[in-house]
Amino acid sequence: MFLVLAVLPGKPAQVILGTQATPASVRALTRKLGLDKPLWRQYADWIGGLLSGHLGNSYISGLPIRSEMGNALEVTLPLIGLGLLVGIIIAVPLGVIAAVRDRHASGMVASVANQIGIAIPNFVLGILLIIVIGVKLHLLPTGGFAGWSTSPLGAIKALILPGISLGIVEGAIVGRYIRTSVREVLSSDYLRTARAKGLTRWQALVRHGFRNAAVPVLTVLGLELAGLIVGAVVIENVFTLPGMGTLLLQAVNNRDLIMVEDIVVMIAAVVLVVNFLVDIAYHVLDPRIGLES
């Protein structure tokens, strides 16, 4: 990632000073930013800063990147959390109904709803929600973010539509995996044994099936977190939210390389931590899965 950013055309100093800047002023700012050093030295300085907790200052604003990322996370983290919550609320009933009642009208409707949700891009869904709920019905704001300290209720309202836009698409994807997982459980020997002992299909599934069906779904949820983060980059720009997605896009456009590098590293770290927690959750749901494996 560092090397890709380093070889991209365009100099950060030129972007900051504008097209009318003289070559001497561009060289002076490049030297001030430390971008005249060899690549290995720039990389060593950046990694050293990360290990010491110093993320550096933005090339554009001059402000500490840690504070800018902290402000952006106040928007992005609740947005991703809301999107994940909406996705789970949608995925579980749709997936279970599609699996248990696959030969009935309700199961077919659930399967079709999953396919429609997968086919619609989240930014298209966001635009539709803005037009219908925001512009036509005037029920929720269509953009902007007041801030948690200024108006907590306004901040919550500002995140509802983008959270739904993220959650519906992710919920449809996860719901499809839940359908497959539950269908495999329904055809298992231990569930047929439970039904032979007198339990109904739903009783056997609730008591013995859901725990086993949840294990492969956890893997999908861990992977879909990356999808939520990528989706947030787009959705935040659709709804003009000052989150990590907007900050990342602005940094790319402004050639604020150190900002881009820090944000990408943070996103990668979050994905790794979540996948680690998913591995631990395997053992909680099914003790037969050893942590050493």
Short mmCIF file of C-alpha atoms in Angstrom, two decimals:
data_model
loop_
_atom_site.label_atom_id
_atom_site.label_comp_id
_atom_site.label_asym_id
_atom_site.label_seq_id
_atom_site.Cartn_x
_atom_site.Cartn_y
_atom_site.Cartn_z
CA MET A 1 0.00 0.00 0.00
CA PHE A 2 2.84 2.38 0.85
CA LEU A 3 4.61 1.68 -2.44
CA VAL A 4 1.43 2.06 -4.50
CA LEU A 5 0.78 5.49 -2.98
CA ALA A 6 4.41 6.46 -3.45
CA VAL A 7 4.41 5.80 -7.22
CA LEU A 8 1.08 7.48 -7.96
CA PRO A 9 1.43 10.53 -10.20
CA GLY A 10 1.16 13.97 -8.65
CA LYS A 11 3.00 15.56 -5.76
CA PRO A 12 1.24 16.40 -2.47
CA ALA A 13 3.09 19.73 -2.32
CA GLN A 14 1.80 20.64 -5.78
CA VAL A 15 -1.77 19.83 -4.75
CA ILE A 16 -1.47 21.89 -1.57
CA LEU A 17 0.07 24.96 -3.25
CA GLY A 18 -2.00 24.80 -6.42
CA THR A 19 -1.13 24.81 -10.09
CA GLN A 20 0.29 28.35 -9.98
CA ALA A 21 3.01 27.47 -7.44
CA THR A 22 6.62 27.92 -8.49
CA PRO A 23 8.95 24.90 -8.65
CA ALA A 24 11.02 26.39 -5.83
CA SER A 25 8.04 26.63 -3.47
CA VAL A 26 6.98 23.08 -4.35
CA ARG A 27 10.48 21.79 -3.57
CA ALA A 28 10.54 23.73 -0.29
CA LEU A 29 7.20 22.29 0.87
CA THR A 30 8.22 18.81 -0.26
CA ARG A 31 11.33 19.12 1.90
CA LYS A 32 9.26 20.42 4.83
CA LEU A 33 6.88 17.45 4.61
CA GLY A 34 9.81 15.03 4.50
CA LEU A 35 8.82 13.69 1.08
CA ASP A 36 12.25 14.38 -0.39
CA LYS A 37 13.75 11.54 1.66
CA PRO A 38 14.38 8.09 0.12
CA LEU A 39 11.34 5.80 0.16
CA TRP A 40 12.89 3.42 2.67
CA ARG A 41 13.46 6.32 5.08
CA GLN A 42 9.89 7.60 4.65
CA TYR A 43 8.58 4.09 5.28
CA ALA A 44 10.77 3.64 8.36
CA ASP A 45 9.66 7.01 9.78
CA TRP A 46 5.99 6.16 9.19
CA ILE A 47 6.20 2.68 10.74
CA GLY A 48 8.17 4.09 13.67
CA GLY A 49 5.45 6.66 14.25
CA LEU A 50 2.74 3.99 14.19
CA LEU A 51 4.58 1.82 16.71
CA SER A 52 5.03 4.81 19.03
CA GLY A 53 1.39 5.88 18.69
CA HIS A 54 2.17 9.00 16.66
CA LEU A 55 0.11 8.99 13.47
CA GLY A 56 1.59 12.23 12.19
CA ASN A 57 -0.07 15.39 10.94
CA SER A 58 -2.20 15.85 7.86
CA TYR A 59 -0.34 17.34 4.90
CA ILE A 60 -3.37 19.47 4.04
CA SER A 61 -4.78 20.73 7.35
CA GLY A 62 -1.65 20.35 9.48
CA LEU A 63 -3.82 18.91 12.27
CA PRO A 64 -2.95 15.69 14.11
CA ILE A 65 -4.35 12.73 12.21
CA ARG A 66 -5.33 11.02 15.45
CA SER A 67 -7.80 13.80 16.31
CA GLU A 68 -9.24 13.91 12.77
CA MET A 69 -9.70 10.13 12.73
CA GLY A 70 -11.26 10.28 16.20
CA ASN A 71 -13.85 12.80 15.03
CA ALA A 72 -14.60 10.71 11.96
CA LEU A 73 -14.98 7.50 13.98
CA GLU A 74 -17.74 9.15 16.02
CA VAL A 75 -19.79 8.95 12.83
CA THR A 76 -18.50 5.77 11.19
CA LEU A 77 -18.59 3.40 14.17
CA PRO A 78 -22.27 4.07 15.02
CA LEU A 79 -23.09 3.88 11.31
CA ILE A 80 -21.44 0.47 10.91
CA GLY A 81 -23.00 -0.74 14.16
CA LEU A 82 -26.46 0.34 13.01
CA GLY A 83 -25.91 -1.25 9.61
CA LEU A 84 -24.84 -4.52 11.26
CA LEU A 85 -27.88 -4.45 13.56
CA VAL A 86 -30.27 -3.81 10.67
CA GLY A 87 -28.56 -6.54 8.66
CA ILE A 88 -28.96 -9.14 11.43
CA ILE A 89 -32.59 -8.17 12.01
CA ILE A 90 -33.26 -8.71 8.30
CA ALA A 91 -31.01 -11.72 7.72
CA VAL A 92 -32.15 -14.04 10.52
CA PRO A 93 -35.91 -14.16 9.80
CA LEU A 94 -35.48 -14.12 6.01
CA GLY A 95 -32.84 -16.85 6.06
CA VAL A 96 -34.69 -19.10 8.51
CA ILE A 97 -38.06 -18.73 6.76
CA ALA A 98 -36.48 -19.37 3.35
CA ALA A 99 -34.93 -22.58 4.71
CA VAL A 100 -37.75 -23.95 6.87
CA ARG A 101 -40.61 -23.07 4.50
CA ASP A 102 -38.77 -23.45 1.21
CA ARG A 103 -41.73 -25.25 -0.40
CA HIS A 104 -44.29 -22.67 0.73
CA ALA A 105 -45.15 -19.22 -0.56
CA SER A 106 -43.58 -17.48 2.47
CA GLY A 107 -40.27 -19.25 1.88
CA MET A 108 -40.26 -18.31 -1.79
CA VAL A 109 -41.02 -14.68 -0.93
CA ALA A 110 -38.15 -14.65 1.56
CA SER A 111 -35.76 -16.10 -1.05
CA VAL A 112 -36.84 -13.52 -3.64
CA ALA A 113 -36.39 -10.72 -1.09
CA ASN A 114 -32.85 -11.95 -0.42
CA GLN A 115 -32.02 -11.94 -4.13
CA ILE A 116 -33.43 -8.44 -4.61
CA GLY A 117 -31.43 -7.15 -1.65
CA ILE A 118 -28.21 -8.65 -3.04
CA ALA A 119 -28.84 -7.16 -6.50
CA ILE A 120 -29.36 -3.55 -5.34
CA PRO A 121 -26.15 -1.55 -4.66
CA ASN A 122 -26.25 0.21 -1.30
CA PHE A 123 -25.68 3.66 -2.83
CA VAL A 124 -28.67 3.17 -5.15
CA LEU A 125 -30.78 2.11 -2.19
CA GLY A 126 -29.54 5.15 -0.29
CA ILE A 127 -30.59 7.50 -3.10
CA LEU A 128 -34.03 5.85 -3.23
CA LEU A 129 -34.46 6.28 0.53
CA ILE A 130 -33.45 9.93 0.25
CA ILE A 131 -36.06 10.53 -2.46
CA VAL A 132 -38.92 8.63 -0.82
CA ILE A 133 -38.42 9.04 2.94
CA GLY A 134 -36.45 12.27 3.02
CA VAL A 135 -37.74 14.38 0.11
CA LYS A 136 -41.26 13.04 -0.43
CA LEU A 137 -42.32 12.15 3.12
CA HIS A 138 -40.00 14.47 5.09
CA LEU A 139 -39.60 11.86 7.82
CA LEU A 140 -35.82 11.85 8.22
CA PRO A 141 -32.89 14.10 7.25
CA THR A 142 -31.25 13.35 3.93
CA GLY A 143 -27.73 14.47 4.74
CA GLY A 144 -25.38 16.21 7.11
CA PHE A 145 -24.49 15.45 10.71
CA ALA A 146 -25.15 17.80 13.61
CA GLY A 147 -22.79 16.11 16.05
CA TRP A 148 -23.38 14.12 19.21
CA SER A 149 -22.65 17.01 21.55
CA THR A 150 -24.80 19.48 19.61
CA SER A 151 -27.89 17.31 19.08
CA PRO A 152 -27.81 13.62 20.06
CA LEU A 153 -31.31 13.04 18.66
CA GLY A 154 -30.40 14.81 15.42
CA ALA A 155 -27.25 12.70 15.14
CA ILE A 156 -29.28 9.50 15.54
CA LYS A 157 -31.80 10.63 12.93
CA ALA A 158 -28.98 11.47 10.51
CA LEU A 159 -27.64 7.89 10.74
CA ILE A 160 -30.94 6.04 10.30
CA LEU A 161 -31.24 6.21 6.50
CA PRO A 162 -27.56 5.45 5.77
CA GLY A 163 -27.65 2.65 8.37
CA ILE A 164 -30.68 1.12 6.65
CA SER A 165 -28.97 1.47 3.27
CA LEU A 166 -25.97 -0.48 4.56
CA GLY A 167 -27.99 -3.01 6.55
CA ILE A 168 -30.46 -4.10 3.90
CA VAL A 169 -27.77 -5.12 1.42
CA GLU A 170 -25.60 -6.85 4.03
CA GLY A 171 -28.67 -8.50 5.57
CA ALA A 172 -29.65 -9.97 2.23
CA ILE A 173 -26.16 -11.41 1.73
CA VAL A 174 -25.98 -12.92 5.22
CA GLY A 175 -29.58 -14.15 4.94
CA ARG A 176 -28.63 -16.26 1.95
CA TYR A 177 -25.88 -17.98 3.96
CA ILE A 178 -28.26 -18.48 6.89
CA ARG A 179 -30.69 -20.18 4.52
CA THR A 180 -27.99 -22.58 3.31
CA SER A 181 -26.72 -23.28 6.83
CA VAL A 182 -30.17 -23.94 8.28
CA ARG A 183 -31.07 -26.24 5.39
CA GLU A 184 -27.96 -28.32 6.07
CA VAL A 185 -28.90 -28.55 9.75
CA LEU A 186 -32.46 -29.60 8.90
CA SER A 187 -31.15 -32.56 6.89
CA SER A 188 -28.73 -33.68 9.63
CA ASP A 189 -29.09 -36.97 11.50
CA TYR A 190 -29.20 -35.45 14.99
CA LEU A 191 -32.11 -33.20 14.05
CA ARG A 192 -34.05 -36.12 12.59
CA THR A 193 -33.40 -37.99 15.84
CA ALA A 194 -34.74 -35.04 17.83
CA ARG A 195 -37.89 -35.02 15.75
CA ALA A 196 -38.27 -38.77 16.17
CA LYS A 197 -38.37 -38.16 19.94
CA GLY A 198 -41.47 -36.02 19.50
CA LEU A 199 -40.17 -32.51 18.89
CA THR A 200 -41.72 -30.43 16.15
CA ARG A 201 -39.53 -29.10 13.34
CA TRP A 202 -39.31 -25.65 14.95
CA GLN A 203 -38.68 -27.05 18.45
CA ALA A 204 -35.85 -29.26 17.20
CA LEU A 205 -34.33 -26.37 15.26
CA VAL A 206 -34.47 -23.97 18.22
CA ARG A 207 -33.11 -26.45 20.79
CA HIS A 208 -30.47 -28.23 18.71
CA GLY A 209 -30.06 -26.62 15.31
CA PHE A 210 -29.49 -22.89 15.64
CA ARG A 211 -26.23 -23.20 17.56
CA ASN A 212 -24.67 -25.42 14.87
CA ALA A 213 -26.13 -23.33 12.06
CA ALA A 214 -24.57 -20.19 13.56
CA VAL A 215 -20.97 -21.43 13.26
CA PRO A 216 -20.54 -20.99 9.46
CA VAL A 217 -22.66 -17.82 9.55
CA LEU A 218 -20.15 -16.25 11.94
CA THR A 219 -17.48 -16.56 9.28
CA VAL A 220 -19.68 -14.66 6.85
CA LEU A 221 -20.41 -11.95 9.42
CA GLY A 222 -16.70 -11.47 10.01
CA LEU A 223 -16.06 -11.13 6.28
CA GLU A 224 -19.07 -8.87 5.78
CA LEU A 225 -17.65 -6.39 8.27
CA ALA A 226 -15.14 -5.48 5.58
CA GLY A 227 -18.09 -5.04 3.23
CA LEU A 228 -19.75 -2.71 5.74
CA ILE A 229 -16.58 -0.61 5.99
CA VAL A 230 -16.27 -0.34 2.21
CA GLY A 231 -19.98 0.39 1.93
CA ALA A 232 -19.66 3.12 4.56
CA VAL A 233 -17.09 4.89 2.36
CA VAL A 234 -19.73 5.23 -0.38
CA ILE A 235 -22.76 5.80 1.84
CA GLU A 236 -21.09 8.55 3.86
CA ASN A 237 -20.49 10.48 0.65
CA VAL A 238 -24.07 9.91 -0.53
CA PHE A 239 -25.44 11.31 2.76
CA THR A 240 -22.58 13.86 3.25
CA LEU A 241 -21.57 12.40 6.60
CA PRO A 242 -18.17 13.48 8.03
CA GLY A 243 -16.99 9.93 8.72
CA MET A 244 -13.98 7.81 7.84
CA GLY A 245 -15.20 7.23 4.30
CA THR A 246 -15.43 10.93 3.57
CA LEU A 247 -12.09 11.54 5.27
CA LEU A 248 -10.44 8.80 3.20
CA LEU A 249 -11.88 10.06 -0.09
CA GLN A 250 -10.79 13.62 0.65
CA ALA A 251 -7.32 12.41 1.58
CA VAL A 252 -7.03 10.49 -1.70
CA ASN A 253 -8.20 13.48 -3.74
CA ASN A 254 -5.82 15.82 -1.91
CA ARG A 255 -2.89 13.40 -2.09
CA ASP A 256 -2.71 13.45 1.71
CA LEU A 257 -0.66 10.25 1.63
CA ILE A 258 0.02 9.85 5.33
CA MET A 259 -3.69 10.20 6.10
CA VAL A 260 -4.54 7.51 3.53
CA GLU A 261 -1.87 5.18 4.93
CA ASP A 262 -3.05 5.58 8.52
CA ILE A 263 -6.72 5.03 7.64
CA VAL A 264 -5.98 1.90 5.59
CA VAL A 265 -3.82 0.45 8.38
CA MET A 266 -6.58 1.11 10.92
CA ILE A 267 -9.20 -0.58 8.72
CA ALA A 268 -6.94 -3.60 8.22
CA ALA A 269 -6.35 -3.83 11.97
CA VAL A 270 -10.10 -3.72 12.67
CA VAL A 271 -10.76 -6.53 10.18
CA LEU A 272 -8.00 -8.67 11.75
CA VAL A 273 -9.33 -8.12 15.28
CA VAL A 274 -12.88 -8.99 14.23
CA ASN A 275 -11.74 -12.19 12.56
CA PHE A 276 -9.82 -13.08 15.73
CA LEU A 277 -12.99 -12.56 17.79
CA VAL A 278 -14.92 -14.73 15.30
CA ASP A 279 -12.40 -17.54 15.86
CA ILE A 280 -12.98 -17.29 19.62
CA ALA A 281 -16.75 -17.30 19.07
CA TYR A 282 -16.41 -20.62 17.22
CA HIS A 283 -15.16 -22.23 20.41
CA VAL A 284 -17.95 -20.66 22.48
CA LEU A 285 -20.68 -21.91 20.13
CA ASP A 286 -19.12 -25.32 19.58
CA PRO A 287 -16.57 -26.45 22.25
CA ARG A 288 -15.58 -29.33 19.96
CA ILE A 289 -13.68 -26.78 17.87
CA GLY A 290 -10.37 -26.47 19.67
CA LEU A 291 -8.61 -23.12 19.84
CA GLU A 292 -5.35 -24.75 18.83
CA SER A 293 -6.87 -25.74 15.47
#
